[in-house]
Amino acid sequence: GVDTLYVTGEAERQLARYYELHLPMILADTRVPVAERSRAVLQVAENLARDIINTPDGRVARRAVRLVQELATFVSDAPNALARLMQMLGDGSTLEEHSANTAILALVLSGSHRDATVDSLGEVAAAALMHDVGLSVVGSQILQKPGPLDANERVLVEQHPVIGEQMLRQVG
């Protein structure tokens, strides 16, 4: 068998889309190690976060809801799934990675609550996945600026929650 497969560029996005389409089957297959199922979840989450940021529409929002429902079920059913996901989180250097990381961390925090249900975990993860969608209009030149922001840049960054809320309302 193949131990490691390196995929980059458009093929990486195609692989993530494959994982997304087959995620229920992948996550339910206990023959697949938790680490591999976790890796699939993270790839799907980052790909979906990229789509939310680039084209926030109702279709992408529905995909996000499906993802977080699958994710909530996975972490409630698979022993050590949350611990494995936490170990795999990236550094959050991209908005997509940051959004996926935030969704996983939100699950960790809310999943420790004794009254947490799969539905409530799904709602928390969906909100966390989309929490910074408004940053997509700010622009990378401001988000990655090495020095302090000027007054106009700061106002734009501070408005990202309102902008994101408006974007999400438009897509329903």
JSON list of C-alpha atoms in Angstrom, two decimals:
[
{"chain": "A", "resi": 1, "resn": "GLY", "atom": "CA", "xyz": [0.00, 0.00, 0.00]},
{"chain": "A", "resi": 2, "resn": "VAL", "atom": "CA", "xyz": [0.80, 3.66, -0.17]},
{"chain": "A", "resi": 3, "resn": "ASP", "atom": "CA", "xyz": [1.89, 5.25, 3.10]},
{"chain": "A", "resi": 4, "resn": "THR", "atom": "CA", "xyz": [2.01, 8.88, 1.99]},
{"chain": "A", "resi": 5, "resn": "LEU", "atom": "CA", "xyz": [0.48, 10.70, -0.94]},
{"chain": "A", "resi": 6, "resn": "TYR", "atom": "CA", "xyz": [1.51, 14.28, -1.75]},
{"chain": "A", "resi": 7, "resn": "VAL", "atom": "CA", "xyz": [-1.13, 16.34, -3.49]},
{"chain": "A", "resi": 8, "resn": "THR", "atom": "CA", "xyz": [-0.84, 20.05, -4.27]},
{"chain": "A", "resi": 9, "resn": "GLY", "atom": "CA", "xyz": [-2.69, 22.80, -6.09]},
{"chain": "A", "resi": 10, "resn": "GLU", "atom": "CA", "xyz": [-5.99, 22.07, -7.78]},
{"chain": "A", "resi": 11, "resn": "ALA", "atom": "CA", "xyz": [-5.64, 18.34, -7.13]},
{"chain": "A", "resi": 12, "resn": "GLU", "atom": "CA", "xyz": [-5.59, 19.13, -3.40]},
{"chain": "A", "resi": 13, "resn": "ARG", "atom": "CA", "xyz": [-8.93, 20.97, -3.71]},
{"chain": "A", "resi": 14, "resn": "GLN", "atom": "CA", "xyz": [-10.35, 18.06, -5.73]},
{"chain": "A", "resi": 15, "resn": "LEU", "atom": "CA", "xyz": [-9.23, 15.62, -3.04]},
{"chain": "A", "resi": 16, "resn": "ALA", "atom": "CA", "xyz": [-10.83, 17.78, -0.35]},
{"chain": "A", "resi": 17, "resn": "ARG", "atom": "CA", "xyz": [-14.07, 17.88, -2.36]},
{"chain": "A", "resi": 18, "resn": "TYR", "atom": "CA", "xyz": [-13.94, 14.07, -2.68]},
{"chain": "A", "resi": 19, "resn": "TYR", "atom": "CA", "xyz": [-13.52, 13.84, 1.09]},
{"chain": "A", "resi": 20, "resn": "GLU", "atom": "CA", "xyz": [-16.45, 16.21, 1.56]},
{"chain": "A", "resi": 21, "resn": "LEU", "atom": "CA", "xyz": [-18.75, 14.20, -0.69]},
{"chain": "A", "resi": 22, "resn": "HIS", "atom": "CA", "xyz": [-17.78, 10.95, 1.04]},
{"chain": "A", "resi": 23, "resn": "LEU", "atom": "CA", "xyz": [-17.27, 12.26, 4.58]},
{"chain": "A", "resi": 24, "resn": "PRO", "atom": "CA", "xyz": [-20.17, 10.39, 6.21]},
{"chain": "A", "resi": 25, "resn": "MET", "atom": "CA", "xyz": [-18.82, 7.10, 4.88]},
{"chain": "A", "resi": 26, "resn": "ILE", "atom": "CA", "xyz": [-15.20, 7.95, 5.81]},
{"chain": "A", "resi": 27, "resn": "LEU", "atom": "CA", "xyz": [-16.07, 9.02, 9.34]},
{"chain": "A", "resi": 28, "resn": "ALA", "atom": "CA", "xyz": [-18.31, 6.02, 9.97]},
{"chain": "A", "resi": 29, "resn": "ASP", "atom": "CA", "xyz": [-15.66, 3.52, 8.86]},
{"chain": "A", "resi": 30, "resn": "THR", "atom": "CA", "xyz": [-13.99, 2.43, 12.09]},
{"chain": "A", "resi": 31, "resn": "ARG", "atom": "CA", "xyz": [-11.37, 0.52, 10.06]},
{"chain": "A", "resi": 32, "resn": "VAL", "atom": "CA", "xyz": [-9.95, 3.92, 9.08]},
{"chain": "A", "resi": 33, "resn": "PRO", "atom": "CA", "xyz": [-7.71, 5.17, 11.91]},
{"chain": "A", "resi": 34, "resn": "VAL", "atom": "CA", "xyz": [-8.99, 8.20, 13.83]},
{"chain": "A", "resi": 35, "resn": "ALA", "atom": "CA", "xyz": [-5.94, 10.15, 12.67]},
{"chain": "A", "resi": 36, "resn": "GLU", "atom": "CA", "xyz": [-6.82, 9.65, 9.01]},
{"chain": "A", "resi": 37, "resn": "ARG", "atom": "CA", "xyz": [-10.48, 10.47, 9.56]},
{"chain": "A", "resi": 38, "resn": "SER", "atom": "CA", "xyz": [-9.38, 13.60, 11.43]},
{"chain": "A", "resi": 39, "resn": "ARG", "atom": "CA", "xyz": [-7.09, 14.60, 8.58]},
{"chain": "A", "resi": 40, "resn": "ALA", "atom": "CA", "xyz": [-10.01, 14.28, 6.15]},
{"chain": "A", "resi": 41, "resn": "VAL", "atom": "CA", "xyz": [-12.17, 16.49, 8.38]},
{"chain": "A", "resi": 42, "resn": "LEU", "atom": "CA", "xyz": [-9.51, 19.19, 8.53]},
{"chain": "A", "resi": 43, "resn": "GLN", "atom": "CA", "xyz": [-8.99, 19.16, 4.77]},
{"chain": "A", "resi": 44, "resn": "VAL", "atom": "CA", "xyz": [-12.72, 19.47, 4.19]},
{"chain": "A", "resi": 45, "resn": "ALA", "atom": "CA", "xyz": [-13.02, 22.24, 6.80]},
{"chain": "A", "resi": 46, "resn": "GLU", "atom": "CA", "xyz": [-10.20, 24.29, 5.27]},
{"chain": "A", "resi": 47, "resn": "ASN", "atom": "CA", "xyz": [-11.55, 23.80, 1.74]},
{"chain": "A", "resi": 48, "resn": "LEU", "atom": "CA", "xyz": [-15.04, 24.76, 2.86]},
{"chain": "A", "resi": 49, "resn": "ALA", "atom": "CA", "xyz": [-13.74, 27.79, 4.77]},
{"chain": "A", "resi": 50, "resn": "ARG", "atom": "CA", "xyz": [-12.00, 28.89, 1.55]},
{"chain": "A", "resi": 51, "resn": "ASP", "atom": "CA", "xyz": [-15.29, 28.55, -0.34]},
{"chain": "A", "resi": 52, "resn": "ILE", "atom": "CA", "xyz": [-17.19, 30.47, 2.37]},
{"chain": "A", "resi": 53, "resn": "ILE", "atom": "CA", "xyz": [-14.66, 33.29, 2.17]},
{"chain": "A", "resi": 54, "resn": "ASN", "atom": "CA", "xyz": [-14.52, 33.40, -1.64]},
{"chain": "A", "resi": 55, "resn": "THR", "atom": "CA", "xyz": [-18.16, 32.76, -2.54]},
{"chain": "A", "resi": 56, "resn": "PRO", "atom": "CA", "xyz": [-20.46, 33.00, 0.48]},
{"chain": "A", "resi": 57, "resn": "ASP", "atom": "CA", "xyz": [-23.79, 31.78, -0.82]},
{"chain": "A", "resi": 58, "resn": "GLY", "atom": "CA", "xyz": [-26.61, 29.53, 0.33]},
{"chain": "A", "resi": 59, "resn": "ARG", "atom": "CA", "xyz": [-25.10, 26.43, -1.25]},
{"chain": "A", "resi": 60, "resn": "VAL", "atom": "CA", "xyz": [-21.83, 26.88, 0.61]},
{"chain": "A", "resi": 61, "resn": "ALA", "atom": "CA", "xyz": [-23.72, 27.60, 3.84]},
{"chain": "A", "resi": 62, "resn": "ARG", "atom": "CA", "xyz": [-25.63, 24.32, 3.46]},
{"chain": "A", "resi": 63, "resn": "ARG", "atom": "CA", "xyz": [-22.34, 22.48, 2.88]},
{"chain": "A", "resi": 64, "resn": "ALA", "atom": "CA", "xyz": [-21.00, 24.06, 6.08]},
{"chain": "A", "resi": 65, "resn": "VAL", "atom": "CA", "xyz": [-24.03, 22.87, 8.05]},
{"chain": "A", "resi": 66, "resn": "ARG", "atom": "CA", "xyz": [-23.53, 19.31, 6.73]},
{"chain": "A", "resi": 67, "resn": "LEU", "atom": "CA", "xyz": [-19.83, 19.40, 7.60]},
{"chain": "A", "resi": 68, "resn": "VAL", "atom": "CA", "xyz": [-20.34, 20.53, 11.15]},
{"chain": "A", "resi": 69, "resn": "GLN", "atom": "CA", "xyz": [-23.11, 17.98, 11.71]},
{"chain": "A", "resi": 70, "resn": "GLU", "atom": "CA", "xyz": [-20.74, 15.25, 10.54]},
{"chain": "A", "resi": 71, "resn": "LEU", "atom": "CA", "xyz": [-17.93, 16.71, 12.63]},
{"chain": "A", "resi": 72, "resn": "ALA", "atom": "CA", "xyz": [-20.08, 16.89, 15.77]},
{"chain": "A", "resi": 73, "resn": "THR", "atom": "CA", "xyz": [-21.17, 13.28, 15.31]},
{"chain": "A", "resi": 74, "resn": "PHE", "atom": "CA", "xyz": [-17.58, 12.18, 14.70]},
{"chain": "A", "resi": 75, "resn": "VAL", "atom": "CA", "xyz": [-16.19, 13.83, 17.82]},
{"chain": "A", "resi": 76, "resn": "SER", "atom": "CA", "xyz": [-19.04, 12.48, 19.96]},
{"chain": "A", "resi": 77, "resn": "ASP", "atom": "CA", "xyz": [-18.70, 8.92, 18.61]},
{"chain": "A", "resi": 78, "resn": "ALA", "atom": "CA", "xyz": [-14.95, 8.42, 18.06]},
{"chain": "A", "resi": 79, "resn": "PRO", "atom": "CA", "xyz": [-12.73, 8.14, 21.11]},
{"chain": "A", "resi": 80, "resn": "ASN", "atom": "CA", "xyz": [-9.81, 10.57, 20.99]},
{"chain": "A", "resi": 81, "resn": "ALA", "atom": "CA", "xyz": [-11.13, 12.32, 17.85]},
{"chain": "A", "resi": 82, "resn": "LEU", "atom": "CA", "xyz": [-10.99, 15.78, 19.43]},
{"chain": "A", "resi": 83, "resn": "ALA", "atom": "CA", "xyz": [-7.53, 15.17, 20.84]},
{"chain": "A", "resi": 84, "resn": "ARG", "atom": "CA", "xyz": [-6.29, 14.05, 17.42]},
{"chain": "A", "resi": 85, "resn": "LEU", "atom": "CA", "xyz": [-7.89, 17.05, 15.70]},
{"chain": "A", "resi": 86, "resn": "MET", "atom": "CA", "xyz": [-6.25, 19.39, 18.22]},
{"chain": "A", "resi": 87, "resn": "GLN", "atom": "CA", "xyz": [-2.84, 17.84, 17.50]},
{"chain": "A", "resi": 88, "resn": "MET", "atom": "CA", "xyz": [-3.32, 18.39, 13.78]},
{"chain": "A", "resi": 89, "resn": "LEU", "atom": "CA", "xyz": [-4.34, 22.04, 13.84]},
{"chain": "A", "resi": 90, "resn": "GLY", "atom": "CA", "xyz": [-2.19, 24.28, 11.72]},
{"chain": "A", "resi": 91, "resn": "ASP", "atom": "CA", "xyz": [-0.74, 27.62, 12.74]},
{"chain": "A", "resi": 92, "resn": "GLY", "atom": "CA", "xyz": [-3.74, 29.59, 11.46]},
{"chain": "A", "resi": 93, "resn": "SER", "atom": "CA", "xyz": [-1.63, 31.61, 9.05]},
{"chain": "A", "resi": 94, "resn": "THR", "atom": "CA", "xyz": [-4.40, 31.71, 6.44]},
{"chain": "A", "resi": 95, "resn": "LEU", "atom": "CA", "xyz": [-7.99, 32.81, 7.00]},
{"chain": "A", "resi": 96, "resn": "GLU", "atom": "CA", "xyz": [-9.18, 29.35, 5.90]},
{"chain": "A", "resi": 97, "resn": "GLU", "atom": "CA", "xyz": [-6.92, 27.57, 8.38]},
{"chain": "A", "resi": 98, "resn": "HIS", "atom": "CA", "xyz": [-7.86, 30.03, 11.14]},
{"chain": "A", "resi": 99, "resn": "SER", "atom": "CA", "xyz": [-11.57, 29.40, 10.51]},
{"chain": "A", "resi": 100, "resn": "ALA", "atom": "CA", "xyz": [-11.14, 25.61, 10.56]},
{"chain": "A", "resi": 101, "resn": "ASN", "atom": "CA", "xyz": [-9.02, 25.82, 13.72]},
{"chain": "A", "resi": 102, "resn": "THR", "atom": "CA", "xyz": [-11.62, 28.00, 15.42]},
{"chain": "A", "resi": 103, "resn": "ALA", "atom": "CA", "xyz": [-14.38, 25.52, 14.60]},
{"chain": "A", "resi": 104, "resn": "ILE", "atom": "CA", "xyz": [-12.35, 22.66, 16.10]},
{"chain": "A", "resi": 105, "resn": "LEU", "atom": "CA", "xyz": [-11.47, 24.66, 19.21]},
{"chain": "A", "resi": 106, "resn": "ALA", "atom": "CA", "xyz": [-15.11, 25.69, 19.64]},
{"chain": "A", "resi": 107, "resn": "LEU", "atom": "CA", "xyz": [-16.06, 22.01, 19.58]},
{"chain": "A", "resi": 108, "resn": "VAL", "atom": "CA", "xyz": [-13.46, 21.25, 22.22]},
{"chain": "A", "resi": 109, "resn": "LEU", "atom": "CA", "xyz": [-14.78, 23.95, 24.52]},
{"chain": "A", "resi": 110, "resn": "SER", "atom": "CA", "xyz": [-18.49, 23.35, 23.98]},
{"chain": "A", "resi": 111, "resn": "GLY", "atom": "CA", "xyz": [-18.11, 19.57, 23.87]},
{"chain": "A", "resi": 112, "resn": "SER", "atom": "CA", "xyz": [-16.90, 19.57, 27.45]},
{"chain": "A", "resi": 113, "resn": "HIS", "atom": "CA", "xyz": [-20.27, 20.93, 28.59]},
{"chain": "A", "resi": 114, "resn": "ARG", "atom": "CA", "xyz": [-22.35, 18.09, 30.03]},
{"chain": "A", "resi": 115, "resn": "ASP", "atom": "CA", "xyz": [-25.55, 19.23, 28.26]},
{"chain": "A", "resi": 116, "resn": "ALA", "atom": "CA", "xyz": [-23.96, 19.41, 24.81]},
{"chain": "A", "resi": 117, "resn": "THR", "atom": "CA", "xyz": [-25.86, 17.63, 22.04]},
{"chain": "A", "resi": 118, "resn": "VAL", "atom": "CA", "xyz": [-24.76, 16.84, 18.51]},
{"chain": "A", "resi": 119, "resn": "ASP", "atom": "CA", "xyz": [-27.12, 19.58, 17.27]},
{"chain": "A", "resi": 120, "resn": "SER", "atom": "CA", "xyz": [-25.76, 22.21, 19.67]},
{"chain": "A", "resi": 121, "resn": "LEU", "atom": "CA", "xyz": [-22.18, 21.23, 18.82]},
{"chain": "A", "resi": 122, "resn": "GLY", "atom": "CA", "xyz": [-23.04, 21.58, 15.14]},
{"chain": "A", "resi": 123, "resn": "GLU", "atom": "CA", "xyz": [-24.42, 25.08, 15.68]},
{"chain": "A", "resi": 124, "resn": "VAL", "atom": "CA", "xyz": [-21.34, 26.15, 17.63]},
{"chain": "A", "resi": 125, "resn": "ALA", "atom": "CA", "xyz": [-18.97, 24.75, 15.00]},
{"chain": "A", "resi": 126, "resn": "ALA", "atom": "CA", "xyz": [-20.91, 26.36, 12.13]},
{"chain": "A", "resi": 127, "resn": "ALA", "atom": "CA", "xyz": [-20.77, 29.75, 13.82]},
{"chain": "A", "resi": 128, "resn": "ALA", "atom": "CA", "xyz": [-17.07, 29.34, 14.51]},
{"chain": "A", "resi": 129, "resn": "LEU", "atom": "CA", "xyz": [-16.33, 28.25, 10.94]},
{"chain": "A", "resi": 130, "resn": "MET", "atom": "CA", "xyz": [-18.02, 31.38, 9.55]},
{"chain": "A", "resi": 131, "resn": "HIS", "atom": "CA", "xyz": [-17.13, 33.86, 12.30]},
{"chain": "A", "resi": 132, "resn": "ASP", "atom": "CA", "xyz": [-14.57, 35.83, 10.25]},
{"chain": "A", "resi": 133, "resn": "VAL", "atom": "CA", "xyz": [-16.15, 35.66, 6.80]},
{"chain": "A", "resi": 134, "resn": "GLY", "atom": "CA", "xyz": [-16.25, 39.49, 6.82]},
{"chain": "A", "resi": 135, "resn": "LEU", "atom": "CA", "xyz": [-12.45, 39.56, 6.75]},
{"chain": "A", "resi": 136, "resn": "SER", "atom": "CA", "xyz": [-12.65, 38.37, 3.14]},
{"chain": "A", "resi": 137, "resn": "VAL", "atom": "CA", "xyz": [-13.44, 41.95, 2.05]},
{"chain": "A", "resi": 138, "resn": "VAL", "atom": "CA", "xyz": [-10.61, 43.46, 4.10]},
{"chain": "A", "resi": 139, "resn": "GLY", "atom": "CA", "xyz": [-7.89, 42.19, 1.79]},
{"chain": "A", "resi": 140, "resn": "SER", "atom": "CA", "xyz": [-4.67, 40.33, 2.44]},
{"chain": "A", "resi": 141, "resn": "GLN", "atom": "CA", "xyz": [-2.52, 43.47, 2.11]},
{"chain": "A", "resi": 142, "resn": "ILE", "atom": "CA", "xyz": [-4.15, 44.80, 5.30]},
{"chain": "A", "resi": 143, "resn": "LEU", "atom": "CA", "xyz": [-4.47, 41.45, 7.11]},
{"chain": "A", "resi": 144, "resn": "GLN", "atom": "CA", "xyz": [-0.81, 40.61, 6.52]},
{"chain": "A", "resi": 145, "resn": "LYS", "atom": "CA", "xyz": [0.55, 44.11, 7.00]},
{"chain": "A", "resi": 146, "resn": "PRO", "atom": "CA", "xyz": [3.75, 43.86, 9.03]},
{"chain": "A", "resi": 147, "resn": "GLY", "atom": "CA", "xyz": [3.36, 47.19, 10.82]},
{"chain": "A", "resi": 148, "resn": "PRO", "atom": "CA", "xyz": [0.54, 48.97, 12.61]},
{"chain": "A", "resi": 149, "resn": "LEU", "atom": "CA", "xyz": [-2.68, 49.69, 10.76]},
{"chain": "A", "resi": 150, "resn": "ASP", "atom": "CA", "xyz": [-3.61, 53.26, 9.89]},
{"chain": "A", "resi": 151, "resn": "ALA", "atom": "CA", "xyz": [-6.95, 54.65, 11.07]},
{"chain": "A", "resi": 152, "resn": "ASN", "atom": "CA", "xyz": [-8.87, 53.67, 7.90]},
{"chain": "A", "resi": 153, "resn": "GLU", "atom": "CA", "xyz": [-7.44, 50.14, 7.91]},
{"chain": "A", "resi": 154, "resn": "ARG", "atom": "CA", "xyz": [-8.31, 49.71, 11.59]},
{"chain": "A", "resi": 155, "resn": "VAL", "atom": "CA", "xyz": [-11.91, 50.83, 10.98]},
{"chain": "A", "resi": 156, "resn": "LEU", "atom": "CA", "xyz": [-12.23, 48.31, 8.13]},
{"chain": "A", "resi": 157, "resn": "VAL", "atom": "CA", "xyz": [-10.86, 45.47, 10.25]},
{"chain": "A", "resi": 158, "resn": "GLU", "atom": "CA", "xyz": [-13.10, 46.44, 13.16]},
{"chain": "A", "resi": 159, "resn": "GLN", "atom": "CA", "xyz": [-16.14, 46.39, 10.85]},
{"chain": "A", "resi": 160, "resn": "HIS", "atom": "CA", "xyz": [-15.53, 42.80, 9.68]},
{"chain": "A", "resi": 161, "resn": "PRO", "atom": "CA", "xyz": [-18.11, 41.25, 12.06]},
{"chain": "A", "resi": 162, "resn": "VAL", "atom": "CA", "xyz": [-20.84, 43.56, 10.76]},
{"chain": "A", "resi": 163, "resn": "ILE", "atom": "CA", "xyz": [-19.78, 42.96, 7.16]},
{"chain": "A", "resi": 164, "resn": "GLY", "atom": "CA", "xyz": [-19.74, 39.20, 7.73]},
{"chain": "A", "resi": 165, "resn": "GLU", "atom": "CA", "xyz": [-23.19, 39.26, 9.32]},
{"chain": "A", "resi": 166, "resn": "GLN", "atom": "CA", "xyz": [-24.54, 41.16, 6.31]},
{"chain": "A", "resi": 167, "resn": "MET", "atom": "CA", "xyz": [-22.91, 38.67, 3.92]},
{"chain": "A", "resi": 168, "resn": "LEU", "atom": "CA", "xyz": [-24.40, 35.71, 5.77]},
{"chain": "A", "resi": 169, "resn": "ARG", "atom": "CA", "xyz": [-27.87, 37.30, 5.92]},
{"chain": "A", "resi": 170, "resn": "GLN", "atom": "CA", "xyz": [-27.80, 37.70, 2.13]},
{"chain": "A", "resi": 171, "resn": "VAL", "atom": "CA", "xyz": [-27.18, 33.99, 1.62]},
{"chain": "A", "resi": 172, "resn": "GLY", "atom": "CA", "xyz": [-29.82, 32.96, 4.15]}
]
